[in-house]
């Protein structure tokens, strides 16, 4: 945590894990931002299109595996047209290692078709347009905006916070939400953070979930925000993400 213990504004009492979430949230975010350098997307990409494809591929896989796949995939398929110029079976073979390759190949080709027909082959950088792409929901759209167009995210009234399995788990452990529905979790988080922090908040929470706050074995003793976490196991607290086992540990 910060060298100086944060205080409750009105009473001057030190903030702790039992303080209100609106008081704890900015300090937890600041500590995570300092720890993870503001956050970054671990999916390799050089354009919004590549990030969109990588994000679709990353479902039920790891970023490391997806980066291995996309190192050659993005060379072979530089445009939406390229994904439609081969048989679907060939694309399936090229992404087989990502898992669920038949479904993902179909999704990617559907997205590419829509990009060509509706957006001149370019990825639109607004939430309202991104979610018109087949199979693209708010999580993927928020990832693309946070990773490729942070300025557009700031001005987009519909943009929010990408809620994946890590954000879901940590939002519960921090006591920021009681919901299971990603849209409701996102809404709860959006109330706690400034819009300028929507993109970074998701990125640093994901990194903390991967590196410290594991689904099954959170390393509370090594956790920078332990003093403000109401789920700290070393403080003898109950894990507020009781469904963590069901959520699993993959992306
Ligand atoms: S104290 Fe434990 S449960 Fe809370 S965020 Fe840190 S690692 Fe996760």
Coordinates of N, CA and C in Angstrom, one line a residue, residues 166 169-170 173 208-219 239 244 249:
X166 N -11.1 -12.8 -14.2 CA -10.3 -12.2 -13.1 C -11.0 -11.0 -12.5
X169 N -13.8 -12.1 -10.3 CA -13.4 -12.7 -9.0 C -12.9 -11.6 -8.0
X170 N -12.0 -10.7 -8.6 CA -11.5 -9.7 -7.7 C -12.5 -8.6 -7.3
X173 N -14.0 -10.3 -4.4 CA -13.1 -10.3 -3.2 C -12.9 -9.0 -2.6
X208 N -3.3 -8.4 -11.5 CA -3.3 -8.8 -10.1 C -3.9 -10.2 -9.9
X209 N -5.0 -10.4 -10.6 CA -5.6 -11.7 -10.6 C -4.7 -12.8 -11.1
X210 N -4.0 -12.5 -12.1 CA -3.1 -13.6 -12.7 C -1.9 -13.8 -11.8
X211 N -1.3 -12.8 -11.2 CA 0.0 -12.9 -10.6 C -0.1 -13.1 -9.1
X212 N -1.2 -12.6 -8.4 CA -1.3 -12.7 -7.0 C -2.6 -13.3 -6.5
X213 N -3.7 -12.8 -6.9 CA -5.0 -13.2 -6.4 C -5.6 -14.3 -7.2
X214 N -4.9 -15.5 -7.1 CA -5.3 -16.7 -7.8 C -6.7 -17.1 -7.4
X215 N -7.4 -17.8 -8.4 CA -8.7 -18.2 -8.1 C -8.8 -19.2 -7.0
X216 N -7.9 -20.1 -6.9 CA -8.0 -21.1 -5.9 C -7.0 -20.9 -4.7
X217 N -5.9 -20.2 -5.0 CA -4.9 -20.0 -3.9 C -4.4 -18.6 -4.0
X218 N -5.2 -17.6 -3.5 CA -4.8 -16.2 -3.4 C -3.6 -16.1 -2.5
X219 N -2.6 -15.4 -3.0 CA -1.3 -15.2 -2.1 C -1.5 -13.9 -1.3
X239 N -13.6 -15.8 1.9 CA -13.4 -15.4 0.5 C -14.7 -15.0 -0.1
X244 N -15.2 -18.9 -6.9 CA -14.0 -18.8 -7.6 C -13.6 -20.2 -8.3
X249 N -9.3 -20.8 -13.4 CA -8.1 -20.0 -13.4 C -7.6 -19.5 -14.8

